[in-house]
CSV table of C-alpha atoms in Angstrom, one decimal:
chain,number,residue,atom,x,y,z
A,1,MET,CA,-19.5,-17.3,15.0
A,2,ILE,CA,-19.1,-17.1,11.2
A,3,SER,CA,-15.7,-16.0,10.1
A,4,THR,CA,-14.9,-15.1,6.5
A,5,THR,CA,-11.3,-14.2,5.4
A,6,LEU,CA,-11.5,-11.3,3.0
A,7,LEU,CA,-7.8,-10.6,2.6
A,8,ARG,CA,-4.6,-12.4,3.4
A,9,SER,CA,-1.2,-10.9,2.7
A,10,GLY,CA,2.3,-11.3,4.1
A,11,SER,CA,1.7,-9.0,7.1
A,12,LEU,CA,-2.1,-8.5,7.3
A,13,ARG,CA,-5.2,-10.6,7.4
A,14,VAL,CA,-8.7,-9.2,7.3
A,15,VAL,CA,-11.6,-11.2,8.6
A,16,ASP,CA,-15.4,-10.6,8.5
A,17,ARG,CA,-16.9,-11.9,11.8
A,18,ARG,CA,-20.6,-12.4,12.5
A,19,CYS,CA,-21.8,-13.6,15.9
A,20,GLU,CA,-25.3,-14.7,16.7
A,21,ALA,CA,-24.8,-15.5,20.4
A,22,LEU,CA,-27.7,-14.9,22.8
A,23,PRO,CA,-27.7,-13.9,26.5
A,24,SER,CA,-28.5,-17.5,27.4
A,25,ASP,CA,-25.4,-18.8,25.6
A,26,ALA,CA,-22.6,-19.7,28.1
A,27,PRO,CA,-19.4,-17.7,27.4
A,28,PHE,CA,-16.1,-19.5,27.0
A,29,VAL,CA,-12.4,-18.7,27.2
A,30,GLU,CA,-10.7,-17.8,23.9
A,31,MET,CA,-7.1,-16.6,23.1
A,32,HIS,CA,-5.8,-13.9,20.8
A,33,GLY,CA,-3.4,-15.4,18.3
A,34,ASP,CA,-2.2,-12.0,16.8
A,35,PHE,CA,-2.1,-8.3,17.3
A,36,SER,CA,-5.6,-7.3,16.1
A,37,LEU,CA,-8.1,-4.5,15.8
A,38,SER,CA,-11.7,-5.4,15.4
A,39,TYR,CA,-14.0,-2.7,14.3
A,40,VAL,CA,-17.6,-3.2,15.6
A,41,ARG,CA,-19.8,-2.2,12.7
A,42,ARG,CA,-23.1,-3.5,14.2
A,43,GLY,CA,-24.4,-4.8,17.5
A,44,THR,CA,-23.1,-4.9,21.1
A,45,PHE,CA,-21.1,-7.4,23.2
A,46,GLY,CA,-19.0,-7.5,26.4
A,47,TYR,CA,-15.3,-8.3,26.5
A,48,ARG,CA,-13.4,-9.5,29.6
A,49,CYS,CA,-9.6,-9.6,29.5
A,50,ARG,CA,-6.8,-9.4,32.2
A,51,GLY,CA,-9.4,-8.6,34.9
A,52,ALA,CA,-10.9,-5.7,33.0
A,53,ALA,CA,-14.4,-5.5,31.6
A,54,PHE,CA,-15.6,-3.6,28.6
A,55,GLU,CA,-18.8,-3.1,26.7
A,56,LEU,CA,-18.4,-2.6,23.0
A,57,VAL,CA,-21.0,-0.9,20.8
A,58,ALA,CA,-21.1,0.1,17.1
A,59,GLY,CA,-18.0,2.1,16.4
A,60,SER,CA,-15.9,0.6,19.2
A,61,ILE,CA,-12.6,-1.2,18.4
A,62,LEU,CA,-11.6,-4.4,20.2
A,63,VAL,CA,-7.8,-4.5,20.6
A,64,GLY,CA,-6.1,-7.9,20.7
A,65,TYR,CA,-2.7,-8.8,22.0
A,66,PRO,CA,-1.2,-12.2,21.1
A,67,GLY,CA,-1.4,-14.8,23.9
A,68,ASP,CA,-4.0,-12.9,25.9
A,69,GLU,CA,-7.0,-15.0,27.1
A,70,TYR,CA,-10.4,-13.3,26.9
A,71,VAL,CA,-14.2,-14.0,27.1
A,72,CYS,CA,-16.9,-12.4,25.1
A,73,THR,CA,-20.3,-12.0,26.7
A,74,HIS,CA,-23.7,-11.1,25.3
A,75,ASP,CA,-25.7,-10.1,28.3
A,76,HIS,CA,-27.3,-7.2,26.5
A,77,ALA,CA,-27.7,-8.8,23.1
A,78,ARG,CA,-31.1,-8.4,21.5
A,79,GLY,CA,-31.0,-11.5,19.3
A,80,ASP,CA,-29.8,-9.8,16.1
A,81,GLY,CA,-26.1,-10.6,16.7
A,82,ASP,CA,-23.0,-8.4,16.3
A,83,GLU,CA,-20.6,-7.9,13.4
A,84,CYS,CA,-16.9,-7.0,13.3
A,85,LEU,CA,-14.3,-6.3,10.6
A,86,SER,CA,-11.1,-7.6,12.1
A,87,PHE,CA,-7.5,-6.7,11.1
A,88,HIS,CA,-4.8,-9.2,12.2
A,89,MET,CA,-1.2,-8.0,12.0
A,90,THR,CA,2.2,-9.7,12.3
A,91,PRO,CA,4.7,-8.5,14.9
A,92,ALA,CA,6.9,-7.1,12.1
A,93,LEU,CA,4.1,-4.9,10.9
A,94,VAL,CA,3.2,-3.7,14.4
A,95,GLU,CA,6.9,-2.9,15.0
A,96,ALA,CA,7.0,-0.9,11.7
A,97,ILE,CA,3.9,1.1,12.6
A,98,GLY,CA,5.4,1.9,16.0
A,99,ASP,CA,6.5,-0.6,18.7
A,100,ARG,CA,4.3,0.5,21.6
A,101,PRO,CA,3.4,-2.8,23.4
A,102,GLU,CA,1.3,-1.0,26.0
A,103,VAL,CA,-1.2,0.4,23.5
A,104,TRP,CA,-2.0,-3.1,22.3
A,105,ARG,CA,-3.0,-4.2,25.8
A,106,ARG,CA,-5.7,-1.6,26.4
A,107,GLY,CA,-8.6,-4.0,25.6
A,108,CYS,CA,-10.8,-1.7,23.6
A,109,VAL,CA,-11.2,1.8,22.2
A,110,PRO,CA,-14.5,3.7,22.5
A,111,PRO,CA,-16.2,5.1,19.3
A,112,LEU,CA,-13.8,7.8,18.1
A,113,PRO,CA,-14.5,9.8,14.9
A,114,GLU,CA,-11.0,9.5,13.5
A,115,LEU,CA,-11.1,5.7,13.8
A,116,MET,CA,-14.8,5.2,13.0
A,117,VAL,CA,-14.4,6.9,9.6
A,118,LEU,CA,-11.5,4.5,8.8
A,119,GLY,CA,-13.6,1.6,10.0
A,120,GLU,CA,-16.4,2.6,7.7
A,121,LEU,CA,-14.0,3.2,4.8
A,122,ALA,CA,-12.7,-0.3,5.4
A,123,GLN,CA,-16.2,-1.7,5.2
A,124,ALA,CA,-16.7,0.1,1.9
A,125,ALA,CA,-13.5,-1.4,0.6
A,126,ALA,CA,-14.7,-4.9,1.7
A,127,GLU,CA,-17.9,-4.3,-0.3
A,128,GLY,CA,-16.1,-2.9,-3.4
A,129,ARG,CA,-17.4,0.6,-2.9
A,130,THR,CA,-14.1,2.4,-3.0
A,131,ASP,CA,-10.8,2.1,-4.9
A,132,VAL,CA,-8.7,2.3,-1.7
A,133,GLY,CA,-7.2,-1.1,-0.9
A,134,LEU,CA,-8.5,-3.0,2.2
A,135,ASP,CA,-4.9,-3.7,3.3
A,136,GLU,CA,-4.0,0.0,2.9
A,137,ILE,CA,-7.0,1.0,5.1
A,138,GLY,CA,-6.0,-1.6,7.7
A,139,MET,CA,-2.5,-0.2,8.0
A,140,ALA,CA,-3.9,3.3,8.2
A,141,LEU,CA,-6.3,2.3,10.9
A,142,ALA,CA,-3.5,0.6,12.9
A,143,SER,CA,-1.2,3.6,12.5
A,144,ARG,CA,-3.9,6.1,13.6
A,145,PHE,CA,-4.9,3.8,16.5
A,146,VAL,CA,-1.3,3.8,17.8
A,147,ASP,CA,-1.0,7.6,17.4
A,148,ILE,CA,-4.2,8.2,19.3
A,149,ALA,CA,-3.4,5.6,22.0
A,150,ALA,CA,0.2,7.0,22.4
A,151,GLY,CA,-1.0,10.6,22.4
A,152,ARG,CA,1.0,11.5,19.3
A,153,SER,CA,-0.1,14.2,16.8
A,154,THR,CA,0.0,13.4,13.1
A,155,ALA,CA,1.6,16.0,10.8
A,156,ARG,CA,2.6,15.3,7.2
A,157,SER,CA,6.4,15.3,6.9
A,158,GLU,CA,8.4,16.5,4.0
A,159,ALA,CA,9.7,13.6,1.9
A,160,HIS,CA,13.4,13.1,1.5
A,161,ALA,CA,14.9,12.9,-2.0
A,162,ARG,CA,15.5,9.1,-1.6
A,163,ASP,CA,11.8,8.6,-0.7
A,164,ARG,CA,10.7,10.6,-3.7
A,165,GLY,CA,12.8,8.5,-5.9
A,166,ARG,CA,11.4,5.3,-4.4
A,167,ALA,CA,7.8,6.5,-4.8
A,168,VAL,CA,8.4,7.4,-8.5
A,169,GLU,CA,10.1,4.0,-9.1
A,170,ALA,CA,7.2,2.3,-7.4
A,171,ALA,CA,4.7,4.1,-9.6
A,172,ARG,CA,6.6,3.1,-12.7
A,173,TRP,CA,6.7,-0.5,-11.4
A,174,LEU,CA,2.9,-0.5,-10.7
A,175,ASP,CA,2.2,0.9,-14.2
A,176,ALA,CA,4.4,-1.7,-15.9
A,177,HIS,CA,2.7,-4.6,-13.9
A,178,ALA,CA,-0.8,-3.2,-13.7
A,179,THR,CA,-2.3,-6.1,-15.7
A,180,GLU,CA,-1.0,-8.6,-13.1
A,181,ALA,CA,-2.4,-9.6,-9.7
A,182,ILE,CA,-0.5,-7.2,-7.4
A,183,ASP,CA,-0.8,-6.7,-3.7
A,184,LEU,CA,0.8,-4.2,-1.3
A,185,THR,CA,3.4,-6.7,-0.2
A,186,SER,CA,4.7,-7.5,-3.7
A,187,ALA,CA,4.8,-3.8,-4.7
A,188,ALA,CA,6.7,-2.9,-1.5
A,189,ARG,CA,9.2,-5.7,-2.1
A,190,ALA,CA,9.9,-4.4,-5.6
A,191,VAL,CA,11.3,-1.2,-4.2
A,192,GLY,CA,12.9,-2.7,-1.1
A,193,LEU,CA,10.5,-1.4,1.6
A,194,SER,CA,8.2,-2.9,4.2
A,195,PRO,CA,4.6,-2.7,3.2
A,196,PHE,CA,3.8,-0.1,5.9
A,197,HIS,CA,6.7,2.2,5.0
A,198,PHE,CA,6.0,1.7,1.3
A,199,LEU,CA,2.4,2.8,1.8
A,200,ARG,CA,3.4,5.8,3.8
A,201,VAL,CA,6.1,7.0,1.4
A,202,PHE,CA,4.0,6.5,-1.7
A,203,ALA,CA,1.0,8.3,-0.4
A,204,ASN,CA,3.1,11.1,1.1
A,205,VAL,CA,5.0,11.8,-2.1
A,206,LEU,CA,2.3,11.1,-4.8
A,207,GLY,CA,-0.9,12.0,-2.9
A,208,VAL,CA,-2.6,8.7,-3.7
A,209,THR,CA,-2.2,5.3,-2.2
A,210,PRO,CA,-0.6,2.5,-4.3
A,211,HIS,CA,-3.9,0.7,-4.8
A,212,GLN,CA,-5.6,3.9,-6.0
A,213,TYR,CA,-2.7,4.4,-8.4
A,214,LEU,CA,-2.9,0.8,-9.6
A,215,VAL,CA,-6.7,1.0,-10.2
A,216,ARG,CA,-6.3,4.3,-12.1
A,217,ALA,CA,-3.5,2.8,-14.2
A,218,ARG,CA,-5.9,-0.1,-15.1
A,219,LEU,CA,-8.7,2.4,-15.9
A,220,ARG,CA,-6.4,4.4,-18.1
A,221,ARG,CA,-5.6,1.2,-20.1
A,222,ALA,CA,-9.3,0.3,-20.2
A,223,ALA,CA,-10.3,3.7,-21.6
A,224,ARG,CA,-7.7,3.3,-24.3
A,225,LEU,CA,-8.9,-0.1,-25.3
A,226,LEU,CA,-12.5,0.8,-25.2
A,227,ALA,CA,-11.8,3.7,-27.5
A,228,ASP,CA,-9.5,2.0,-29.9
A,229,ASP,CA,-10.3,-1.7,-29.8
A,230,SER,CA,-13.1,-4.0,-30.8
A,231,ARG,CA,-12.7,-6.6,-28.1
A,232,SER,CA,-15.6,-7.1,-25.7
A,233,ILE,CA,-16.0,-5.2,-22.4
A,234,THR,CA,-15.5,-8.4,-20.5
A,235,ASP,CA,-12.2,-9.1,-22.3
A,236,VAL,CA,-11.1,-5.5,-21.6
A,237,ALA,CA,-11.8,-5.9,-17.9
A,238,PHE,CA,-9.7,-9.0,-17.6
A,239,ASP,CA,-7.0,-7.8,-20.0
A,240,VAL,CA,-6.3,-4.7,-17.9
A,241,GLY,CA,-6.1,-6.6,-14.6
A,242,PHE,CA,-9.6,-6.6,-13.0
A,243,GLY,CA,-10.6,-9.8,-11.4
A,244,ASP,CA,-14.3,-9.7,-12.5
A,245,LEU,CA,-16.6,-7.8,-14.8
A,246,SER,CA,-18.9,-6.4,-12.2
A,247,ASN,CA,-16.0,-4.9,-10.3
A,248,PHE,CA,-14.7,-3.3,-13.5
A,249,VAL,CA,-18.0,-1.9,-14.5
A,250,ARG,CA,-18.7,-0.5,-11.0
A,251,THR,CA,-15.2,1.0,-10.7
A,252,PHE,CA,-15.2,2.5,-14.2
A,253,HIS,CA,-18.6,4.1,-13.6
A,254,ARG,CA,-17.6,5.5,-10.2
A,255,ALA,CA,-14.5,7.1,-11.8
A,256,THR,CA,-16.0,8.4,-15.0
A,257,GLY,CA,-19.7,8.8,-14.4
A,258,VAL,CA,-20.6,6.6,-17.3
A,259,SER,CA,-20.6,2.9,-18.0
A,260,PRO,CA,-17.9,1.3,-20.1
A,261,GLY,CA,-20.5,0.7,-22.9
A,262,SER,CA,-21.5,4.4,-22.8
A,263,PHE,CA,-17.9,5.4,-22.9
A,264,ARG,CA,-17.2,3.3,-25.9
A,265,ARG,CA,-20.2,4.7,-27.8
A,266,ALA,CA,-19.0,8.2,-26.9
A,267,ALA,CA,-15.5,7.4,-28.2
A,268,ARG,CA,-17.1,6.2,-31.4
A,269,GLY,CA,-19.0,9.5,-32.0
A,270,ASP,CA,-22.1,9.4,-29.9
A,271,ARG,CA,-22.0,13.1,-28.9
A,272,LYS,CA,-25.3,12.8,-26.9
A,273,ILE,CA,-23.5,11.0,-24.1
A,274,LEU,CA,-20.8,13.7,-23.9
A,275,GLN,CA,-23.4,16.4,-24.0
A,276,GLU,CA,-25.3,14.8,-21.2
A,277,ARG,CA,-22.2,14.6,-19.0
A,278,LEU,CA,-21.3,18.2,-19.7
A,279,THR,CA,-24.8,19.4,-18.9
A,280,ALA,CA,-24.9,17.4,-15.7
A,281,ARG,CA,-21.6,18.8,-14.6
A,282,CYS,CA,-22.7,22.4,-15.4
A,283,LEU,CA,-26.0,22.0,-13.5
A,284,GLY,CA,-24.3,20.3,-10.6
């Protein structure tokens, strides 16, 4: 088993797991240390826990409960291994999402469209292909899992005046600190909410997640610097808060349809670039 931690915050840890076990390999007893949801993105394996047996395929979710012993089997493996994206949550986060202990002891969830799309979105976030935060998707996945397992419907609720004020305050805080290294936990702490409730309130009131807002605040600053400043694109990327140049270039292009260099040339009078973008938009 190869495990790589992709994210570690106060209440959530995300781990990429790749297993290359074969049918001939002897299974062994393991133990869940946390509440967890492991999205199977590739391969198949068996799971035995509390006397129940499950077969997981791509799109399934393995549900972990702290202290439970389990065994993974690979009787039907084809030698190409299996891969999971695992979300490990603290008891406090699980309680904030909805304290339903029984749903966390069900062993696994079969491939369900509502959960699979979130699992694939999480994988896209892990690979830097979306501007939604990996921690945000993890909380959304856990929340939707609890709703489905508990038989609850999900309807958007009208935000109270206090929540609206908190969301606006949070947006101002994110804008003021956009150039710094910010995670969901620190942003939630700034407005006195748990990470899960902060995410829910912010998205409900403003229509975007905190991470999306943060990325867009950085892009707004970047566009201003690219248009008005002579510093290098690398310096712009780091100055506005991006951790590396490739992530900045990819994110900027995804948001605007042009590279940072092309945007700078357009801002300096290269009308051809703007004309090409207008033509593409009209033809599309």
